[in-house]
GROMACS .gro file of C-alpha atoms in nm:
model
  410
    1MET     CA    1  -6.322  -5.206  -2.798
    2SER     CA    2  -6.353  -4.923  -2.975
    3PHE     CA    3  -6.691  -4.690  -3.100
    4ASP     CA    4  -6.723  -4.395  -3.321
    5ARG     CA    5  -6.816  -4.051  -3.154
    6GLY     CA    6  -7.055  -3.943  -3.412
    7SER     CA    7  -7.088  -3.648  -3.236
    8VAL     CA    8  -6.886  -3.473  -2.984
    9SER     CA    9  -6.931  -3.678  -2.668
   10ARG     CA   10  -6.652  -3.661  -2.450
   11ARG     CA   11  -6.681  -3.318  -2.487
   12SER     CA   12  -7.027  -3.256  -2.549
   13LEU     CA   13  -7.034  -2.826  -2.494
   14ILE     CA   14  -7.271  -2.618  -2.373
   15GLN     CA   15  -7.385  -2.310  -2.547
   16ALA     CA   16  -7.087  -2.290  -2.830
   17ALA     CA   17  -7.014  -2.602  -3.060
   18THR     CA   18  -6.709  -2.450  -3.161
   19LEU     CA   19  -6.506  -2.501  -2.852
   20ALA     CA   20  -6.457  -2.871  -2.969
   21ALA     CA   21  -6.282  -2.699  -3.218
   22GLY     CA   22  -6.072  -2.557  -2.931
   23TRP     CA   23  -5.860  -2.242  -3.173
   24ASN     CA   24  -6.246  -2.155  -3.316
   25SER     CA   25  -6.420  -2.112  -2.933
   26LEU     CA   26  -6.353  -1.787  -2.902
   27ALA     CA   27  -6.435  -1.581  -3.249
   28LYS     CA   28  -6.736  -1.449  -3.383
   29PRO     CA   29  -6.793  -1.462  -3.790
   30THR     CA   30  -6.661  -1.119  -3.889
   31GLY     CA   31  -6.895  -0.927  -4.072
   32SER     CA   32  -7.174  -1.007  -3.860
   33ALA     CA   33  -7.435  -0.806  -3.703
   34GLN     CA   34  -7.244  -0.863  -3.386
   35ASN     CA   35  -6.955  -0.633  -3.503
   36THR     CA   36  -7.181  -0.353  -3.425
   37THR     CA   37  -7.266  -0.457  -3.046
   38PRO     CA   38  -6.999  -0.366  -2.800
   39LEU     CA   39  -6.862  -0.676  -2.680
   40PRO     CA   40  -6.894  -0.844  -2.307
   41GLU     CA   41  -6.671  -0.737  -2.054
   42GLU     CA   42  -6.568  -1.128  -2.029
   43LEU     CA   43  -6.701  -1.449  -2.094
   44VAL     CA   44  -6.596  -1.699  -1.835
   45ILE     CA   45  -6.539  -2.098  -1.967
   46ASP     CA   46  -6.570  -2.400  -1.722
   47LEU     CA   47  -6.308  -2.675  -1.846
   48ALA     CA   48  -6.282  -2.999  -1.665
   49GLY     CA   49  -5.946  -2.966  -1.601
   50GLY     CA   50  -5.652  -2.746  -1.654
   51PRO     CA   51  -5.394  -2.712  -1.949
   52ASP     CA   52  -5.143  -3.043  -1.925
   53ASN     CA   53  -4.894  -2.801  -2.152
   54LEU     CA   54  -4.910  -2.433  -2.296
   55ASP     CA   55  -4.639  -2.519  -2.504
   56PRO     CA   56  -4.795  -2.610  -2.811
   57ALA     CA   57  -4.588  -2.905  -2.929
   58LEU     CA   58  -4.633  -3.052  -2.640
   59ALA     CA   59  -5.052  -3.001  -2.631
   60ARG     CA   60  -5.258  -3.266  -2.626
   61SER     CA   61  -5.628  -3.244  -2.566
   62VAL     CA   62  -5.866  -2.980  -2.657
   63ARG     CA   63  -5.867  -2.791  -2.349
   64ASP     CA   64  -5.471  -2.749  -2.450
   65TRP     CA   65  -5.604  -2.665  -2.820
   66SER     CA   66  -5.848  -2.396  -2.679
   67ILE     CA   67  -5.601  -2.220  -2.477
   68VAL     CA   68  -5.323  -2.223  -2.733
   69HIS     CA   69  -5.468  -2.132  -3.012
   70SER     CA   70  -5.673  -1.837  -2.862
   71ILE     CA   71  -5.338  -1.732  -2.799
   72TYR     CA   72  -5.165  -1.802  -3.145
   73ASP     CA   73  -5.200  -1.865  -3.460
   74SER     CA   74  -5.099  -2.125  -3.755
   75ILE     CA   75  -4.966  -2.051  -4.115
   76LEU     CA   76  -5.312  -2.234  -4.146
   77ASP     CA   77  -5.695  -2.339  -3.963
   78LEU     CA   78  -5.902  -2.583  -3.951
   79GLY     CA   79  -6.223  -2.478  -4.114
   80ALA     CA   80  -6.552  -2.611  -3.946
   81ASP     CA   81  -6.571  -2.870  -4.178
   82GLY     CA   82  -6.243  -2.971  -4.112
   83SER     CA   83  -6.103  -2.857  -4.451
   84LEU     CA   84  -5.759  -2.627  -4.451
   85VAL     CA   85  -5.796  -2.207  -4.506
   86PRO     CA   86  -5.552  -2.005  -4.513
   87LEU     CA   87  -5.482  -1.815  -4.134
   88ALA     CA   88  -5.152  -1.645  -4.092
   89ALA     CA   89  -5.042  -1.711  -4.433
   90GLU     CA   90  -5.215  -1.538  -4.730
   91ARG     CA   91  -5.103  -1.789  -4.995
   92PHE     CA   92  -4.986  -2.241  -4.898
   93GLU     CA   93  -4.947  -2.391  -5.226
   94MET     CA   94  -4.793  -2.752  -5.291
   95LEU     CA   95  -4.537  -2.685  -5.569
   96ASP     CA   96  -4.386  -3.042  -5.635
   97ASP     CA   97  -4.414  -3.396  -5.402
   98LEU     CA   98  -4.169  -3.193  -5.150
   99THR     CA   99  -4.204  -2.845  -5.150
  100PHE     CA  100  -4.494  -2.647  -4.994
  101GLU     CA  101  -4.407  -2.282  -5.050
  102VAL     CA  102  -4.587  -2.011  -4.782
  103VAL     CA  103  -4.651  -1.633  -4.795
  104LEU     CA  104  -4.750  -1.484  -4.528
  105ARG     CA  105  -4.986  -1.205  -4.476
  106GLU     CA  106  -4.783  -0.844  -4.445
  107ASN     CA  107  -4.788  -0.635  -4.151
  108LEU     CA  108  -4.893  -0.923  -3.917
  109ALA     CA  109  -4.711  -0.873  -3.549
  110PHE     CA  110  -4.668  -1.050  -3.197
  111HIS     CA  111  -4.846  -0.978  -2.901
  112ASP     CA  112  -4.521  -0.825  -2.807
  113GLY     CA  113  -4.492  -0.553  -3.105
  114ASN     CA  114  -4.238  -0.735  -3.298
  115PRO     CA  115  -4.379  -0.839  -3.673
  116VAL     CA  116  -4.496  -1.209  -3.731
  117LEU     CA  117  -4.203  -1.269  -4.005
  118ALA     CA  118  -4.131  -1.601  -4.216
  119ASP     CA  119  -3.814  -1.676  -3.997
  120GLY     CA  120  -4.083  -1.767  -3.750
  121ILE     CA  121  -4.197  -2.085  -3.981
  122GLU     CA  122  -3.825  -2.255  -3.959
  123ARG     CA  123  -3.841  -2.187  -3.575
  124SER     CA  124  -4.166  -2.290  -3.516
  125ILE     CA  125  -4.072  -2.592  -3.686
  126ALA     CA  126  -3.749  -2.677  -3.549
  127HIS     CA  127  -3.948  -2.633  -3.192
  128VAL     CA  128  -4.176  -2.891  -3.272
  129GLN     CA  129  -3.914  -3.104  -3.465
  130GLN     CA  130  -3.682  -3.090  -3.094
  131SER     CA  131  -3.978  -3.160  -2.841
  132GLU     CA  132  -4.082  -3.471  -2.737
  133GLY     CA  133  -4.475  -3.405  -2.818
  134PRO     CA  134  -4.697  -3.590  -2.975
  135ALA     CA  135  -4.603  -3.440  -3.359
  136ALA     CA  136  -4.241  -3.425  -3.320
  137GLN     CA  137  -4.211  -3.830  -3.546
  138ASN     CA  138  -4.417  -3.640  -3.812
  139PHE     CA  139  -4.223  -3.348  -3.798
  140ARG     CA  140  -3.956  -3.484  -3.884
  141VAL     CA  141  -4.024  -3.550  -4.226
  142ILE     CA  142  -3.927  -3.152  -4.351
  143GLU     CA  143  -3.606  -3.194  -4.422
  144ARG     CA  144  -3.520  -2.791  -4.456
  145VAL     CA  145  -3.712  -2.438  -4.452
  146GLU     CA  146  -3.586  -2.188  -4.760
  147VAL     CA  147  -3.660  -1.847  -4.597
  148ASP     CA  148  -3.671  -1.671  -4.914
  149ASP     CA  149  -3.825  -1.285  -4.821
  150ASP     CA  150  -3.961  -1.182  -4.509
  151LEU     CA  151  -4.261  -1.347  -4.623
  152THR     CA  152  -4.216  -1.638  -4.798
  153ALA     CA  153  -4.075  -1.995  -4.698
  154ARG     CA  154  -4.078  -2.310  -4.860
  155ILE     CA  155  -4.092  -2.588  -4.696
  156VAL     CA  156  -3.908  -2.928  -4.826
  157THR     CA  157  -3.967  -3.277  -4.708
  158SER     CA  158  -3.761  -3.565  -4.744
  159GLN     CA  159  -4.030  -3.763  -4.906
  160PRO     CA  160  -4.415  -3.711  -5.017
  161ALA     CA  161  -4.611  -3.623  -4.692
  162PRO     CA  162  -4.961  -3.476  -4.794
  163TRP     CA  163  -5.097  -3.582  -4.427
  164LEU     CA  164  -4.846  -3.232  -4.319
  165PRO     CA  165  -5.043  -2.920  -4.399
  166SER     CA  166  -5.314  -3.051  -4.133
  167GLN     CA  167  -5.017  -3.154  -3.872
  168LEU     CA  168  -4.922  -2.744  -3.926
  169ALA     CA  169  -5.208  -2.620  -3.897
  170VAL     CA  170  -5.269  -2.812  -3.502
  171TRP     CA  171  -4.874  -2.828  -3.379
  172MET     CA  172  -4.690  -2.536  -3.579
  173VAL     CA  173  -4.790  -2.235  -3.418
  174LEU     CA  174  -4.602  -1.876  -3.478
  175PHE     CA  175  -4.416  -1.719  -3.160
  176PRO     CA  176  -4.172  -1.475  -3.125
  177GLU     CA  177  -3.748  -1.496  -3.135
  178GLY     CA  178  -3.636  -1.541  -2.759
  179THR     CA  179  -3.945  -1.725  -2.660
  180THR     CA  180  -3.844  -1.998  -2.381
  181PRO     CA  181  -3.983  -2.387  -2.224
  182ASP     CA  182  -4.045  -2.160  -1.929
  183SER     CA  183  -4.201  -1.834  -2.132
  184PHE     CA  184  -4.428  -2.097  -2.278
  185GLU     CA  185  -4.580  -2.178  -1.982
  186THR     CA  186  -4.588  -1.871  -1.803
  187ALA     CA  187  -4.604  -1.600  -2.041
  188PRO     CA  188  -4.725  -1.672  -2.352
  189VAL     CA  189  -4.672  -1.452  -2.681
  190GLY     CA  190  -4.816  -1.528  -2.956
  191SER     CA  191  -5.071  -1.377  -3.256
  192GLY     CA  192  -5.375  -1.479  -3.261
  193PRO     CA  193  -5.715  -1.298  -3.076
  194PHE     CA  194  -5.617  -1.305  -2.744
  195ARG     CA  195  -5.355  -1.185  -2.527
  196PHE     CA  196  -5.204  -1.414  -2.196
  197VAL     CA  197  -5.287  -1.199  -1.907
  198SER     CA  198  -5.181  -1.397  -1.574
  199ARG     CA  199  -5.223  -1.755  -1.513
  200GLU     CA  200  -5.324  -1.901  -1.131
  201ALA     CA  201  -5.260  -2.315  -1.134
  202GLY     CA  202  -5.493  -2.512  -1.024
  203ASP     CA  203  -5.783  -2.238  -1.066
  204HIS     CA  204  -5.723  -2.014  -1.439
  205ILE     CA  205  -5.593  -1.869  -1.660
  206LEU     CA  206  -5.752  -1.483  -1.776
  207LEU     CA  207  -5.625  -1.392  -2.131
  208GLU     CA  208  -5.736  -1.063  -2.278
  209ARG     CA  209  -5.885  -0.955  -2.683
  210ASN     CA  210  -5.639  -0.871  -2.833
  211PRO     CA  211  -5.711  -0.546  -3.044
  212ASP     CA  212  -5.477  -0.547  -3.349
  213TYR     CA  213  -5.576  -0.883  -3.434
  214PHE     CA  214  -5.633  -0.932  -3.844
  215SER     CA  215  -5.945  -0.937  -4.005
  216PRO     CA  216  -6.078  -1.122  -4.188
  217SER     CA  217  -5.955  -1.429  -4.004
  218ALA     CA  218  -6.043  -1.744  -4.036
  219LYS     CA  219  -6.103  -1.769  -3.674
  220GLY     CA  220  -6.331  -1.488  -3.675
  221GLN     CA  221  -6.320  -1.232  -3.405
  222PRO     CA  222  -6.283  -1.254  -3.053
  223LEU     CA  223  -6.588  -1.234  -2.841
  224ALA     CA  224  -6.535  -1.053  -2.532
  225GLU     CA  225  -6.298  -0.792  -2.356
  226ARG     CA  226  -6.150  -1.112  -2.145
  227VAL     CA  227  -6.210  -1.442  -2.167
  228ARG     CA  228  -6.122  -1.650  -1.829
  229PHE     CA  229  -6.083  -2.066  -1.847
  230ARG     CA  230  -6.172  -2.179  -1.503
  231PHE     CA  231  -6.012  -2.543  -1.411
  232VAL     CA  232  -6.352  -2.674  -1.283
  233PRO     CA  233  -6.319  -3.095  -1.242
  234GLU     CA  234  -6.646  -3.173  -1.139
  235SER     CA  235  -6.925  -3.216  -1.377
  236THR     CA  236  -7.210  -3.076  -1.122
  237THR     CA  237  -7.006  -2.801  -1.010
  238ARG     CA  238  -7.011  -2.685  -1.398
  239ILE     CA  239  -7.341  -2.726  -1.454
  240THR     CA  240  -7.393  -2.546  -1.184
  241ASP     CA  241  -7.211  -2.229  -1.226
  242LEU     CA  242  -7.355  -2.302  -1.639
  243ALA     CA  243  -7.726  -2.236  -1.465
  244ALA     CA  244  -7.617  -1.960  -1.190
  245GLY     CA  245  -7.474  -1.748  -1.459
  246ALA     CA  246  -7.142  -1.791  -1.321
  247ALA     CA  247  -6.995  -1.951  -1.637
  248HIS     CA  248  -7.100  -1.852  -1.989
  249LEU     CA  249  -6.966  -2.186  -2.170
  250ILE     CA  250  -6.911  -2.555  -1.991
  251ASP     CA  251  -6.760  -2.861  -2.105
  252SER     CA  252  -6.723  -3.239  -2.100
  253VAL     CA  253  -7.101  -3.265  -1.991
  254PRO     CA  254  -7.181  -3.629  -1.917
  255GLN     CA  255  -7.478  -3.780  -2.103
  256ASP     CA  256  -7.622  -3.865  -1.797
  257GLN     CA  257  -7.679  -3.497  -1.666
  258ALA     CA  258  -7.787  -3.364  -1.996
  259ARG     CA  259  -8.089  -3.313  -1.877
  260ALA     CA  260  -7.978  -3.089  -1.584
  261VAL     CA  261  -7.810  -2.850  -1.824
  262VAL     CA  262  -8.160  -2.810  -2.008
  263ASP     CA  263  -8.360  -2.802  -1.700
  264GLY     CA  264  -8.119  -2.498  -1.575
  265GLY     CA  265  -8.188  -2.321  -1.904
  266GLY     CA  266  -7.859  -2.405  -2.074
  267LYS     CA  267  -7.837  -2.535  -2.446
  268ILE     CA  268  -7.660  -2.867  -2.539
  269VAL     CA  269  -7.504  -2.889  -2.880
  270GLU     CA  270  -7.382  -3.187  -2.985
  271ALA     CA  271  -7.145  -3.086  -3.315
  272PRO     CA  272  -7.073  -3.333  -3.525
  273VAL     CA  273  -6.696  -3.483  -3.455
  274LEU     CA  274  -6.512  -3.791  -3.643
  275GLY     CA  275  -6.306  -3.967  -3.414
  276THR     CA  276  -6.241  -4.291  -3.223
  277SER     CA  277  -6.225  -4.340  -2.833
  278PHE     CA  278  -6.083  -4.702  -2.707
  279LEU     CA  279  -5.953  -4.947  -2.475
  280ARG     CA  280  -5.592  -4.968  -2.510
  281VAL     CA  281  -5.549  -5.397  -2.390
  282VAL     CA  282  -5.147  -5.410  -2.387
  283ASN     CA  283  -5.025  -5.758  -2.528
  284ASP     CA  284  -4.667  -5.816  -2.390
  285VAL     CA  285  -4.803  -5.853  -2.051
  286ALA     CA  286  -4.988  -6.157  -1.871
  287PRO     CA  287  -5.231  -6.232  -1.919
  288PHE     CA  288  -5.286  -6.010  -2.257
  289ASP     CA  289  -5.045  -6.151  -2.397
  290ASN     CA  290  -5.272  -6.452  -2.498
  291PRO     CA  291  -5.482  -6.325  -2.771
  292LEU     CA  292  -5.764  -6.535  -2.664
  293VAL     CA  293  -5.776  -6.315  -2.379
  294ARG     CA  294  -5.806  -5.977  -2.538
  295GLN     CA  295  -6.071  -6.162  -2.783
  296ALA     CA  296  -6.284  -6.218  -2.484
  297LEU     CA  297  -6.267  -5.839  -2.321
  298ASN     CA  298  -6.403  -5.763  -2.700
  299HIS     CA  299  -6.679  -5.990  -2.657
  300ALA     CA  300  -6.695  -5.876  -2.317
  301ILE     CA  301  -6.809  -5.461  -2.318
  302ASP     CA  302  -7.123  -5.412  -2.461
  303ALA     CA  303  -6.959  -5.097  -2.654
  304GLU     CA  304  -7.291  -4.945  -2.818
  305THR     CA  305  -7.488  -4.964  -2.548
  306ILE     CA  306  -7.230  -4.760  -2.313
  307GLY     CA  307  -7.228  -4.515  -2.551
  308ALA     CA  308  -7.540  -4.454  -2.633
  309ALA     CA  309  -7.655  -4.429  -2.291
  310LEU     CA  310  -7.337  -4.209  -2.140
  311VAL     CA  311  -7.184  -4.043  -2.419
  312SER     CA  312  -7.419  -4.033  -2.767
  313SER     CA  313  -7.667  -4.111  -2.950
  314GLU     CA  314  -7.452  -4.104  -3.263
  315VAL     CA  315  -7.250  -4.398  -3.114
  316ARG     CA  316  -7.155  -4.683  -3.297
  317ARG     CA  317  -6.893  -4.967  -3.259
  318LEU     CA  318  -6.624  -5.010  -3.496
  319ALA     CA  319  -6.425  -5.299  -3.588
  320SER     CA  320  -6.109  -5.091  -3.617
  321LEU     CA  321  -5.937  -4.805  -3.464
  322PRO     CA  322  -6.037  -4.599  -3.816
  323PRO     CA  323  -6.390  -4.471  -3.790
  324ASP     CA  324  -6.468  -4.449  -4.180
  325GLU     CA  325  -6.404  -4.408  -4.516
  326ARG     CA  326  -6.240  -4.084  -4.467
  327ALA     CA  327  -5.921  -4.263  -4.229
  328ILE     CA  328  -5.657  -4.425  -4.392
  329GLY     CA  329  -5.682  -4.803  -4.329
  330PHE     CA  330  -6.011  -4.814  -4.326
  331ASP     CA  331  -6.155  -5.177  -4.405
  332ALA     CA  332  -6.559  -5.171  -4.457
  333ASP     CA  333  -6.514  -5.560  -4.468
  334LEU     CA  334  -6.384  -5.570  -4.107
  335ALA     CA  335  -6.722  -5.664  -3.867
  336PRO     CA  336  -6.699  -5.537  -3.478
  337PHE     CA  337  -6.687  -5.819  -3.268
  338ALA     CA  338  -7.003  -5.906  -3.071
  339PHE     CA  339  -7.115  -5.815  -2.791
  340ASP     CA  340  -7.170  -6.172  -2.630
  341PRO     CA  341  -7.078  -6.215  -2.251
  342ASP     CA  342  -7.160  -6.594  -2.288
  343ARG     CA  343  -6.818  -6.591  -2.533
  344ALA     CA  344  -6.624  -6.430  -2.363
  345ARG     CA  345  -6.637  -6.666  -2.042
  346GLU     CA  346  -6.543  -6.917  -2.291
  347LEU     CA  347  -6.294  -6.778  -2.413
  348LEU     CA  348  -6.129  -6.698  -2.093
  349ALA     CA  349  -6.216  -7.060  -1.979
  350GLU     CA  350  -5.995  -7.161  -2.328
  351ALA     CA  351  -5.743  -6.920  -2.203
  352GLY     CA  352  -5.686  -7.137  -1.876
  353LEU     CA  353  -5.853  -6.830  -1.688
  354ALA     CA  354  -6.194  -6.981  -1.600
  355ASP     CA  355  -6.188  -6.850  -1.242
  356GLY     CA  356  -6.144  -6.472  -1.396
  357PHE     CA  357  -5.856  -6.297  -1.317
  358GLU     CA  358  -5.803  -5.890  -1.174
  359THR     CA  359  -5.655  -5.600  -1.347
  360ARG     CA  360  -5.653  -5.214  -1.379
  361LEU     CA  361  -5.816  -4.981  -1.574
  362GLN     CA  362  -5.682  -4.598  -1.560
  363TYR     CA  363  -5.818  -4.291  -1.773
  364THR     CA  364  -5.767  -3.925  -1.736
  365GLY     CA  365  -6.109  -3.828  -1.573
  366GLY     CA  366  -6.316  -3.540  -1.832
  367GLY     CA  367  -6.674  -3.670  -1.751
  368VAL     CA  368  -6.663  -4.044  -1.860
  369ASP     CA  369  -6.672  -4.169  -1.448
  370ALA     CA  370  -6.987  -4.353  -1.568
  371VAL     CA  371  -6.831  -4.503  -1.873
  372MET     CA  372  -6.560  -4.683  -1.690
  373GLN     CA  373  -6.769  -4.752  -1.462
  374ALA     CA  374  -6.988  -4.929  -1.682
  375ILE     CA  375  -6.690  -5.121  -1.852
  376ALA     CA  376  -6.584  -5.252  -1.516
  377ALA     CA  377  -6.944  -5.381  -1.450
  378ASN     CA  378  -6.891  -5.585  -1.793
  379LEU     CA  379  -6.563  -5.727  -1.750
  380ALA     CA  380  -6.719  -5.798  -1.376
  381ASP     CA  381  -6.986  -5.989  -1.498
  382VAL     CA  382  -6.757  -6.235  -1.720
  383GLY     CA  383  -6.538  -6.246  -1.419
  384ILE     CA  384  -6.247  -5.986  -1.480
  385THR     CA  385  -6.215  -5.719  -1.200
  386VAL     CA  386  -6.138  -5.419  -1.233
  387SER     CA  387  -5.982  -5.161  -1.040
  388ILE     CA  388  -6.041  -4.810  -1.161
  389GLU     CA  389  -5.765  -4.528  -1.141
  390THR     CA  390  -5.754  -4.214  -1.309
  391THR     CA  391  -5.454  -3.972  -1.377
  392GLU     CA  392  -5.400  -3.612  -1.508
  393LEU     CA  393  -5.326  -3.605  -1.825
  394ALA     CA  394  -4.961  -3.570  -1.864
  395THR     CA  395  -4.883  -3.824  -1.609
  396PHE     CA  396  -5.105  -4.053  -1.839
  397ASN     CA  397  -4.936  -3.998  -2.196
  398GLY     CA  398  -4.592  -3.979  -1.983
  399SER     CA  399  -4.648  -4.333  -1.852
  400TRP     CA  400  -4.818  -4.442  -2.212
  401GLN     CA  401  -4.472  -4.711  -2.269
  402ASP     CA  402  -4.427  -4.769  -1.908
  403PRO     CA  403  -4.467  -5.182  -1.859
  404ASP     CA  404  -4.578  -5.039  -1.469
  405SER     CA  405  -4.876  -4.860  -1.592
  406ALA     CA  406  -5.228  -5.062  -1.614
  407PRO     CA  407  -5.253  -5.256  -1.925
  408LEU     CA  408  -5.581  -5.138  -1.935
  409ARG     CA  409  -5.626  -4.753  -2.075
  410TYR     CA  410  -5.883  -4.535  -2.215
   0.00000   0.00000   0.00000
């Protein structure tokens, strides 16, 4: 079961659409009238949870990236329309099928005062390749980095990889020599628009404006002298914080609580985002090793109604993971499973499970509790009793291939 999130849904935003893009969340366009207005002392952002990793190679979530890309810059950035634009790079060019050339901007500096040089590109790529992060396998297509001079490097791949630049924009951030796994988490140093100040586990991370950040930058310029990311798991508390002025931005607003935000004087912005939410069903654990059971689950869940009611009015049911023609592997001829609980019961009976069965569904929180309850209710209607479990994102991702983990994962 999968559906397209035509608008920000799991991460609906208050008063700033750019937070969904993570690294753009704390910047304003250069050259705007705001440039002459004194910056507010502190911007407070309530997140649904703390970052699971500040190591850029291990970052997996929007809240990770919101903080990581405020501290660090990559050579490239993703523009508002999803296109790639130069960031720390003055120029980025594909010389041939296997070679990308990067020329860095002059006079860039890390927060510790050291210059940003081309050897940092080699250092960053090696870090991702040697990590256990989500991009490690993709980065292994990079055969070597040739450093030509202080500002110029060539990235050479073992095979054509036209998709690589978009991966570089997200995971290949620049950091100084001497950075360690511990310092990524406790004292990160980058070259981005904000500098790390402090971290209180389970409570907040405080950043301050980098006064030496270059302009013009594709990210824009800092919106405040300081930004405090607070970790507030309860959506009602985040909404209360916003209404009371204790927070300026909040994330992960459940659709059924959106009215409370507006009534409290806030504003919800849904920015168009192409993406897929899905319920993973294992196929090597009984009874899900039977394709009839997997088909039954697809017919049992009313994805479109759940999505429209609890996520976004833009949600639509998908036939496969690629959401539309912009995604590799999309097949316009495929039709999604119809919501048909009677057919689901027939398939379960055919699989020898007419009396139903019990199973587990695991997710990571983030404002989708009502979605999980709705999915469980749909499955219960056809005889499948679901035990719902919530876990931290790092644990969730780390146990993805654990045979003892929940057979259903969202």
